[in-house]
PDB file of C-alpha atoms in Angstrom:
ATOM      1  CA  ALA A 228     -29.145   3.796 -31.753  1.00  0.00           C
ATOM      2  CA  VAL A 229     -27.302   4.361 -28.565  1.00  0.00           C
ATOM      3  CA  ASN A 230     -28.612   2.742 -25.372  1.00  0.00           C
ATOM      4  CA  ASN A 231     -27.650   2.660 -21.679  1.00  0.00           C
ATOM      5  CA  SER A 232     -25.489  -0.523 -22.062  1.00  0.00           C
ATOM      6  CA  ASP A 233     -23.100   1.103 -24.530  1.00  0.00           C
ATOM      7  CA  ILE A 234     -20.573   2.263 -21.984  1.00  0.00           C
ATOM      8  CA  ASN A 235     -17.123   0.824 -22.874  1.00  0.00           C
ATOM      9  CA  LEU A 236     -14.648   0.416 -20.014  1.00  0.00           C
ATOM     10  CA  GLU A 237     -11.027  -0.316 -20.741  1.00  0.00           C
ATOM     11  CA  LEU A 238      -8.440  -1.000 -17.995  1.00  0.00           C
ATOM     12  CA  THR A 239      -4.750  -1.194 -18.907  1.00  0.00           C
ATOM     13  CA  ASN A 240      -1.514  -1.935 -16.984  1.00  0.00           C
ATOM     14  CA  LEU A 241      -3.277  -3.989 -14.312  1.00  0.00           C
ATOM     15  CA  GLU A 242      -1.114  -6.204 -12.145  1.00  0.00           C
ATOM     16  CA  SER A 243      -2.459  -9.134 -10.251  1.00  0.00           C
ATOM     17  CA  LYS A 244       0.397  -9.594  -7.684  1.00  0.00           C
ATOM     18  CA  LEU A 245       1.258  -6.658  -5.361  1.00  0.00           C
ATOM     19  CA  ILE A 246       3.517  -5.995  -2.382  1.00  0.00           C
ATOM     20  CA  ILE A 247       1.908  -4.386   0.687  1.00  0.00           C
ATOM     21  CA  GLY A 248       2.894  -0.704   0.952  1.00  0.00           C
ATOM     22  CA  LYS A 249       3.915  -0.349  -2.725  1.00  0.00           C
ATOM     23  CA  GLU A 250       1.758   1.630  -5.100  1.00  0.00           C
ATOM     24  CA  THR A 251       0.579   0.253  -8.418  1.00  0.00           C
ATOM     25  CA  HIS A 252      -0.525   2.261 -11.366  1.00  0.00           C
ATOM     26  CA  PHE A 253      -3.157   1.425 -13.900  1.00  0.00           C
ATOM     27  CA  ASN A 254      -5.199   3.313 -16.484  1.00  0.00           C
ATOM     28  CA  LEU A 255      -8.903   3.520 -17.058  1.00  0.00           C
ATOM     29  CA  LEU A 256     -10.680   4.745 -20.174  1.00  0.00           C
ATOM     30  CA  ALA A 257     -14.432   4.942 -20.351  1.00  0.00           C
ATOM     31  CA  THR A 258     -16.334   5.906 -23.478  1.00  0.00           C
ATOM     32  CA  LYS A 259     -19.908   5.873 -24.803  1.00  0.00           C
ATOM     33  CA  PRO A 260     -20.716   6.435 -28.420  1.00  0.00           C
ATOM     34  CA  GLN A 261     -22.209   9.910 -29.114  1.00  0.00           C
ATOM     35  CA  TYR A 262     -21.951  10.800 -25.353  1.00  0.00           C
ATOM     36  CA  LYS A 263     -19.733  13.852 -24.563  1.00  0.00           C
ATOM     37  CA  ASP A 264     -21.023  14.590 -20.968  1.00  0.00           C
ATOM     38  CA  ASN A 265     -19.495  13.522 -17.679  1.00  0.00           C
ATOM     39  CA  LEU A 266     -19.395   9.957 -16.470  1.00  0.00           C
ATOM     40  CA  THR A 267     -19.279   8.906 -12.804  1.00  0.00           C
ATOM     41  CA  LEU A 268     -16.661   6.626 -11.319  1.00  0.00           C
ATOM     42  CA  GLU A 269     -17.103   4.590  -8.072  1.00  0.00           C
ATOM     43  CA  LEU A 270     -14.434   2.276  -6.635  1.00  0.00           C
ATOM     44  CA  ILE A 271     -15.084  -0.415  -4.035  1.00  0.00           C
ATOM     45  CA  THR A 272     -12.666  -2.677  -2.286  1.00  0.00           C
ATOM     46  CA  THR A 273     -13.317  -5.801  -0.365  1.00  0.00           C
ATOM     47  CA  PRO A 274     -12.354  -6.198   2.351  1.00  0.00           C
ATOM     48  CA  GLU A 275     -13.188  -2.567   3.189  1.00  0.00           C
ATOM     49  CA  ASP A 276     -10.212  -0.247   3.869  1.00  0.00           C
ATOM     50  CA  ALA A 277      -7.807  -2.774   2.284  1.00  0.00           C
ATOM     51  CA  GLY A 278      -6.029   0.131   0.638  1.00  0.00           C
ATOM     52  CA  TYR A 279      -6.571   3.486  -0.930  1.00  0.00           C
ATOM     53  CA  PHE A 280      -6.783   4.914  -4.390  1.00  0.00           C
ATOM     54  CA  LYS A 281      -5.609   8.125  -6.057  1.00  0.00           C
ATOM     55  CA  ILE A 282      -7.213   9.315  -9.263  1.00  0.00           C
ATOM     56  CA  ASP A 283      -5.061  11.575 -11.344  1.00  0.00           C
ATOM     57  CA  GLY A 284      -2.967  12.275  -8.247  1.00  0.00           C
ATOM     58  CA  LYS A 285      -5.840  13.119  -5.947  1.00  0.00           C
ATOM     59  CA  GLU A 286      -6.721  10.822  -3.002  1.00  0.00           C
ATOM     60  CA  TYR A 287     -10.020   9.004  -3.484  1.00  0.00           C
ATOM     61  CA  ILE A 288     -11.620   8.162  -0.164  1.00  0.00           C
ATOM     62  CA  SER A 289     -15.121   6.920  -1.179  1.00  0.00           C
ATOM     63  CA  GLY A 290     -18.179   7.930  -3.046  1.00  0.00           C
ATOM     64  CA  LYS A 291     -18.536   8.923  -6.705  1.00  0.00           C
ATOM     65  CA  ARG A 292     -16.264  11.036  -8.874  1.00  0.00           C
ATOM     66  CA  ASP A 293     -17.324  12.700 -12.045  1.00  0.00           C
ATOM     67  CA  PHE A 294     -14.981  12.734 -15.108  1.00  0.00           C
ATOM     68  CA  LYS A 295     -15.244  13.627 -18.749  1.00  0.00           C
ATOM     69  CA  ALA A 296     -16.068  10.728 -21.042  1.00  0.00           C
ATOM     70  CA  GLU A 297     -13.158   9.665 -23.387  1.00  0.00           C
ATOM     71  CA  THR A 298     -10.667  11.185 -20.889  1.00  0.00           C
ATOM     72  CA  PRO A 299      -8.058   8.614 -19.743  1.00  0.00           C
ATOM     73  CA  LEU A 300      -7.599   8.425 -15.894  1.00  0.00           C
ATOM     74  CA  ASP A 301      -4.430   7.438 -14.057  1.00  0.00           C
ATOM     75  CA  LEU A 302      -5.285   5.360 -11.042  1.00  0.00           C
ATOM     76  CA  ILE A 303      -2.985   4.406  -8.257  1.00  0.00           C
ATOM     77  CA  PHE A 304      -3.764   1.745  -5.696  1.00  0.00           C
ATOM     78  CA  MET A 305      -1.806   1.381  -2.405  1.00  0.00           C
ATOM     79  CA  PRO A 306      -2.543  -1.987  -0.654  1.00  0.00           C
ATOM     80  CA  LEU A 307      -2.558  -1.827   3.061  1.00  0.00           C
ATOM     81  CA  GLN A 308      -3.506  -5.443   3.842  1.00  0.00           C
ATOM     82  CA  GLU A 309      -2.019  -8.795   2.936  1.00  0.00           C
ATOM     83  CA  GLY A 310      -4.146 -11.368   1.123  1.00  0.00           C
ATOM     84  CA  GLU A 311      -6.759 -11.206  -1.651  1.00  0.00           C
ATOM     85  CA  ILE A 312      -8.295  -7.798  -2.367  1.00  0.00           C
ATOM     86  CA  ASN A 313     -11.263  -7.545  -4.652  1.00  0.00           C
ATOM     87  CA  VAL A 314     -11.741  -4.250  -6.559  1.00  0.00           C
ATOM     88  CA  GLY A 315     -15.050  -3.216  -8.166  1.00  0.00           C
ATOM     89  CA  ILE A 316     -15.240  -0.383 -10.594  1.00  0.00           C
ATOM     90  CA  MET A 317     -18.559   1.082 -11.657  1.00  0.00           C
ATOM     91  CA  ILE A 318     -19.008   3.704 -14.399  1.00  0.00           C
ATOM     92  CA  SER A 319     -22.393   5.303 -14.936  1.00  0.00           C
ATOM     93  CA  ASP A 320     -23.817   8.001 -17.059  1.00  0.00           C
ATOM     94  CA  LYS A 321     -26.532  10.608 -16.401  1.00  0.00           C
ATOM     95  CA  PHE A 322     -29.160   8.496 -18.150  1.00  0.00           C
ATOM     96  CA  GLY A 323     -28.727   5.449 -15.870  1.00  0.00           C
ATOM     97  CA  GLY A 324     -26.377   3.476 -18.057  1.00  0.00           C
ATOM     98  CA  LYS A 325     -23.840   1.435 -16.025  1.00  0.00           C
ATOM     99  CA  LYS A 326     -20.813  -0.715 -16.662  1.00  0.00           C
ATOM    100  CA  THR A 327     -19.015  -2.620 -13.949  1.00  0.00           C
ATOM    101  CA  ARG A 328     -15.679  -4.469 -13.845  1.00  0.00           C
ATOM    102  CA  GLN A 329     -14.089  -6.530 -11.064  1.00  0.00           C
ATOM    103  CA  PHE A 330     -10.640  -7.815 -10.602  1.00  0.00           C
ATOM    104  CA  GLN A 331      -8.561  -9.168  -7.796  1.00  0.00           C
ATOM    105  CA  TYR A 332      -5.109  -8.328  -6.381  1.00  0.00           C
ATOM    106  CA  LYS A 333      -2.996 -10.908  -4.478  1.00  0.00           C
ATOM    107  CA  VAL A 334      -1.088  -8.869  -1.990  1.00  0.00           C
ATOM    108  CA  THR A 335       2.042 -10.269  -0.264  1.00  0.00           C
ATOM    109  CA  ASN A 336       3.970  -8.870   2.783  1.00  0.00           C
ATOM    110  CA  PRO A 337       7.773  -9.345   2.363  1.00  0.00           C
ATOM    111  CA  GLU A 338       9.763 -10.631   5.302  1.00  0.00           C
ATOM    112  CA  ILE A 339      11.706  -8.210   7.589  1.00  0.00           C
ATOM    113  CA  GLU A 340      15.420  -8.693   7.046  1.00  0.00           C
ATOM    114  CA  VAL A 341      17.618  -8.411  10.120  1.00  0.00           C
ATOM    115  CA  GLU A 342      21.449  -8.342   9.878  1.00  0.00           C
ATOM    116  CA  VAL A 343      23.786  -8.307  12.888  1.00  0.00           C
ATOM    117  CA  THR A 344      27.398  -7.305  12.232  1.00  0.00           C
ATOM    118  CA  ASP A 345      30.341  -7.044  14.597  1.00  0.00           C
ATOM    119  CA  PHE A 346      28.674  -9.271  17.117  1.00  0.00           C
ATOM    120  CA  ILE A 347      30.889 -10.362  20.012  1.00  0.00           C
ATOM    121  CA  SER A 348      29.683 -13.468  21.903  1.00  0.00           C
ATOM    122  CA  SER A 349      31.627 -12.912  25.058  1.00  0.00           C
ATOM    123  CA  ALA A 350      32.337  -9.646  26.816  1.00  0.00           C
ATOM    124  CA  ILE A 351      34.418  -8.419  29.755  1.00  0.00           C
ATOM    125  CA  LEU A 352      32.334  -7.516  32.876  1.00  0.00           C
ATOM    126  CA  ASN A 353      31.550  -3.723  32.993  1.00  0.00           C
ATOM    127  CA  SER A 354      32.822  -3.074  29.524  1.00  0.00           C
ATOM    128  CA  GLU A 355      31.142  -1.978  26.326  1.00  0.00           C
ATOM    129  CA  THR A 356      30.892  -4.002  23.239  1.00  0.00           C
ATOM    130  CA  PHE A 357      29.358  -2.916  19.961  1.00  0.00           C
ATOM    131  CA  SER A 358      27.100  -4.705  17.479  1.00  0.00           C
ATOM    132  CA  TYR A 359      25.318  -3.250  14.465  1.00  0.00           C
ATOM    133  CA  ILE A 360      21.862  -4.306  13.503  1.00  0.00           C
ATOM    134  CA  THR A 361      20.438  -3.485  10.078  1.00  0.00           C
ATOM    135  CA  VAL A 362      16.721  -3.894   9.692  1.00  0.00           C
ATOM    136  CA  LYS A 363      15.013  -3.502   6.234  1.00  0.00           C
ATOM    137  CA  LYS A 364      11.851  -4.488   4.515  1.00  0.00           C
ATOM    138  CA  GLN A 365      11.174  -4.044   0.791  1.00  0.00           C
ATOM    139  CA  TYR A 366       9.017  -0.914   0.133  1.00  0.00           C
ATOM    140  CA  TYR A 367       8.491  -0.298   3.818  1.00  0.00           C
ATOM    141  CA  THR A 368       8.849   3.365   4.861  1.00  0.00           C
ATOM    142  CA  GLU A 369       7.460   3.475   8.431  1.00  0.00           C
ATOM    143  CA  ALA A 370       9.369   3.153  11.607  1.00  0.00           C
ATOM    144  CA  PHE A 371      10.286  -0.261  13.095  1.00  0.00           C
ATOM    145  CA  SER A 372       9.514  -1.317  16.563  1.00  0.00           C
ATOM    146  CA  TYR A 373      12.245  -3.230  18.481  1.00  0.00           C
ATOM    147  CA  ASN A 374      11.633  -5.388  21.519  1.00  0.00           C
ATOM    148  CA  VAL A 375      14.865  -6.895  22.959  1.00  0.00           C
ATOM    149  CA  THR A 376      15.151  -9.388  25.759  1.00  0.00           C
ATOM    150  CA  THR A 377      18.191 -10.793  27.594  1.00  0.00           C
ATOM    151  CA  THR A 378      18.780 -14.174  29.079  1.00  0.00           C
ATOM    152  CA  PRO A 379      19.116 -14.351  32.030  1.00  0.00           C
ATOM    153  CA  SER A 380      16.847 -11.426  32.680  1.00  0.00           C
ATOM    154  CA  ASN A 381      18.742  -8.174  33.436  1.00  0.00           C
ATOM    155  CA  ALA A 382      22.068  -9.705  32.336  1.00  0.00           C
ATOM    156  CA  GLY A 383      23.264  -6.246  31.158  1.00  0.00           C
ATOM    157  CA  THR A 384      22.313  -2.926  29.697  1.00  0.00           C
ATOM    158  CA  LEU A 385      21.602  -2.187  26.085  1.00  0.00           C
ATOM    159  CA  LYS A 386      21.773   1.077  24.107  1.00  0.00           C
ATOM    160  CA  ILE A 387      19.929   1.523  20.802  1.00  0.00           C
ATOM    161  CA  ASN A 388      21.131   4.566  18.877  1.00  0.00           C
ATOM    162  CA  ASP A 389      22.462   6.088  22.098  1.00  0.00           C
ATOM    163  CA  THR A 390      19.232   5.541  23.923  1.00  0.00           C
ATOM    164  CA  LEU A 391      19.357   3.353  27.072  1.00  0.00           C
ATOM    165  CA  TYR A 392      16.944   0.423  26.552  1.00  0.00           C
ATOM    166  CA  THR A 393      15.377  -1.225  29.515  1.00  0.00           C
ATOM    167  CA  GLU A 394      13.641  -4.598  29.198  1.00  0.00           C
ATOM    168  CA  GLY A 395      10.084  -4.229  28.091  1.00  0.00           C
ATOM    169  CA  SER A 396      10.538  -0.739  26.638  1.00  0.00           C
ATOM    170  CA  ARG A 397      10.229  -0.065  23.014  1.00  0.00           C
ATOM    171  CA  VAL A 398      12.338   1.966  20.699  1.00  0.00           C
ATOM    172  CA  TYR A 399      11.188   3.240  17.407  1.00  0.00           C
ATOM    173  CA  LYS A 400      13.677   4.164  14.741  1.00  0.00           C
ATOM    174  CA  LYS A 401      13.250   4.906  11.059  1.00  0.00           C
ATOM    175  CA  ASP A 402      15.988   4.414   8.426  1.00  0.00           C
ATOM    176  CA  LYS A 403      18.458   2.925  10.944  1.00  0.00           C
TER     177      LYS A 403
END
């Protein structure tokens, strides 16, 4: 006899260590003997809004999503916070049967790498010197914010990508 506790939940390709801003893929397969109807999936992260999911390429915000029993699902998780993220998965059927699974991600945030080349430590008054700064961060695709100060204050002017920079202003550049 089949009862409500016969839902089988299999998760494969789970990773435990992730990098902030880098998607991870895993697979979910839920079955129930002699049950061919839809099952319902619900995903919960703690802390709330620690990242987002995609299920078969479609963004999952919250709530419940129906899917056909015995149909494998491709899930993607994009962590947006550093630290420990707990994920709860609940599968239910139309008769009240439920199966839950919990796992944890350890999310790290790689350091920002800054490289300065062609730096000149002394310059002639009222002349231009050039230095090149390369900033990168593993798996980071957003713009960086630069805040540059001079000592002593107002000791010179600075251009970043041909934009005059004044102390206290911010310049945002992507892929530079």
